[in-house]
Amino acid sequence: MFKPTRISSMKASLFIVSAVYGISCHAALGTRDTSGLKLADIYGMIETDPKGFVHIGDDGVLRSYARDEKVVDYARLSPEQLKRAINSWPNKDDHAHLYEVWDGVDGRDVSHTQALDPPAHLKPRTASTSPNNPDQEATEVVKQLENRQVVCLNIDCKTSESCQVLGCPVCGALDLMEKKVCLMQ
């Protein structure tokens, strides 16, 4: 018969505390309430892959995608945050469409499972169907640097890494927009 000693009990307690602490430190942003935060704060807090990008789907969830297009992290957005995302989108011609898409949408209603593994119709267009050309992207970045007028929302991008070089936090897209742009913090 096993008799727990004081040392074995202490080791077990230490292991449990360490495991719980480790899990809580690495919890996805999506598991926390972000409805009171500004989008800039979320862009700064969300876990990103430098070779990836962020995307706000038609379900109102901001997802951070890795290079392999797997969801790394997410934030469920409130209707107010979705309106702010629309208003900060650089192409004003897209605003009416985005208001229509997100009318009545509350990302906070989306399940954890769907947020991490969205159905195909909620996923962003893949890199292979994206019109963003890496050479064109690099040319635009060089032009911006030459003119010393770096404005995140006017720079086409493919990955967050290309935006971070310029001091912009992430590369992202909205809805099924093909164009990705650096998003402001």
XYZ file of C-alpha atoms in Angstrom:
185
model
C 0.000 0.000 0.000
C 1.286 3.427 -1.016
C 1.539 5.949 1.769
C 1.917 9.500 0.536
C 4.849 11.224 2.110
C 5.031 14.915 2.714
C 7.538 15.296 -0.145
C 5.449 13.355 -2.681
C 2.383 15.454 -1.751
C 4.395 18.655 -2.149
C 5.705 17.514 -5.548
C 2.194 16.657 -6.705
C 0.866 20.024 -5.508
C 3.721 21.859 -7.200
C 3.075 19.958 -10.450
C -0.638 20.826 -10.393
C 0.011 24.498 -9.649
C 2.629 24.648 -12.428
C 0.298 22.983 -14.917
C -2.601 25.322 -14.104
C -0.311 28.368 -14.253
C 1.101 27.243 -17.608
C -2.354 26.732 -19.079
C -3.609 30.097 -17.863
C -0.545 31.910 -19.239
C -0.989 30.347 -22.654
C -4.772 30.691 -22.882
C -5.995 31.994 -26.211
C -7.167 35.577 -26.360
C -10.468 34.158 -27.624
C -11.180 32.643 -24.236
C -11.246 36.113 -22.655
C -13.852 38.848 -23.002
C -12.447 41.468 -25.369
C -15.703 43.344 -26.019
C -14.557 46.449 -24.130
C -11.216 46.698 -25.909
C -10.261 48.839 -28.885
C -9.295 46.942 -32.032
C -5.778 48.364 -31.741
C -5.468 46.754 -28.299
C -6.678 43.414 -29.661
C -4.230 43.581 -32.594
C -1.462 44.124 -30.040
C -2.598 41.278 -27.771
C -3.592 38.562 -30.222
C -1.049 35.822 -30.807
C 0.247 36.061 -34.369
C 2.525 34.190 -36.716
C 4.896 36.645 -38.443
C 4.302 34.728 -41.680
C 0.530 34.768 -41.113
C -2.229 37.372 -41.071
C -5.490 38.256 -39.316
C -8.990 38.115 -40.770
C -12.434 39.138 -39.544
C -14.983 36.626 -40.782
C -18.656 37.086 -41.546
C -19.398 35.624 -38.092
C -17.694 38.576 -36.359
C -14.620 36.675 -35.194
C -11.145 38.143 -35.639
C -8.888 35.151 -36.304
C -5.118 35.078 -36.427
C -3.920 32.624 -39.059
C -0.511 30.969 -39.252
C 1.382 30.487 -42.489
C -0.328 27.099 -42.916
C -3.722 28.848 -42.564
C -4.524 27.252 -39.199
C -6.102 29.478 -36.543
C -3.492 30.518 -33.961
C -5.709 32.760 -31.833
C -9.000 34.618 -32.083
C -11.131 37.349 -30.558
C -14.917 37.398 -30.698
C -15.918 40.950 -31.633
C -18.948 42.917 -30.465
C -21.180 44.776 -32.948
C -19.508 48.047 -31.892
C -16.038 46.622 -32.615
C -17.237 45.429 -36.027
C -18.466 48.956 -36.817
C -15.047 50.320 -35.833
C -13.385 47.751 -38.103
C -15.561 48.905 -41.005
C -14.857 52.563 -40.338
C -11.107 51.949 -40.253
C -11.092 49.937 -43.499
C -9.276 52.052 -46.126
C -11.528 51.368 -49.112
C -14.680 53.396 -48.397
C -16.415 51.671 -51.335
C -16.455 48.445 -49.266
C -18.177 49.996 -46.230
C -21.796 49.540 -47.353
C -21.142 45.878 -48.156
C -19.471 45.276 -44.784
C -22.337 46.971 -42.905
C -24.727 44.638 -44.726
C -22.629 41.524 -43.986
C -22.280 42.297 -40.285
C -25.794 43.645 -39.689
C -27.065 41.822 -36.585
C -23.809 39.856 -36.144
C -22.254 39.481 -32.699
C -19.008 37.512 -32.689
C -19.430 36.876 -28.958
C -22.170 34.374 -29.867
C -19.726 32.140 -31.791
C -18.639 28.921 -30.080
C -15.019 28.218 -29.189
C -15.067 25.266 -31.603
C -16.263 27.352 -34.562
C -13.847 30.160 -33.690
C -10.880 27.759 -33.856
C -12.123 25.773 -36.851
C -14.466 27.898 -38.965
C -16.474 26.384 -41.819
C -15.124 27.032 -45.333
C -17.481 29.944 -46.065
C -16.050 31.887 -43.090
C -12.392 31.350 -43.962
C -10.353 33.970 -45.797
C -9.362 33.496 -49.377
C -6.221 31.406 -49.611
C -2.898 32.826 -50.672
C -3.188 30.988 -53.977
C -6.369 32.912 -54.861
C -5.210 36.208 -53.413
C -4.315 38.954 -55.872
C -1.555 40.221 -53.595
C 1.691 39.881 -55.468
C 4.833 39.719 -53.281
C 6.821 41.767 -55.810
C 4.088 44.396 -55.970
C 3.907 44.386 -52.159
C 7.675 44.935 -51.852
C 7.552 47.732 -54.438
C 4.793 49.495 -52.500
C 6.746 49.203 -49.238
C 9.858 50.665 -50.898
C 7.785 53.559 -52.290
C 6.356 54.251 -48.845
C 9.803 54.189 -47.241
C 11.264 56.463 -49.906
C 8.524 59.006 -49.281
C 8.744 58.487 -45.490
C 4.954 58.403 -45.339
C 4.136 55.088 -43.765
C 0.404 54.814 -43.187
C -0.492 51.265 -42.267
C -3.891 51.155 -43.929
C -2.544 52.039 -47.379
C 0.004 49.230 -47.619
C -0.906 45.967 -49.319
C 0.488 42.937 -47.537
C 0.542 39.184 -47.525
C 1.978 38.474 -44.050
C 2.143 40.250 -40.700
C 5.932 40.166 -40.918
C 5.905 42.540 -43.895
C 3.803 44.991 -41.860
C 5.845 44.693 -38.677
C 8.975 45.830 -40.526
C 7.145 49.135 -41.003
C 5.902 49.388 -37.430
C 2.375 48.162 -38.196
C 1.198 45.254 -36.000
C -0.600 42.887 -38.384
C -1.651 42.178 -41.948
C -5.374 41.569 -42.255
C -8.503 41.264 -44.349
C -12.222 41.640 -43.731
C -15.098 39.501 -44.941
C -14.184 37.922 -48.294
C -12.160 40.924 -49.421
C -9.268 39.744 -51.531
C -7.053 42.650 -50.561
C -5.067 42.438 -47.343
C -3.624 45.580 -45.760
C -1.452 46.415 -42.794
C -3.753 47.332 -39.902
C -3.030 50.157 -37.504
C -2.377 49.778 -33.836
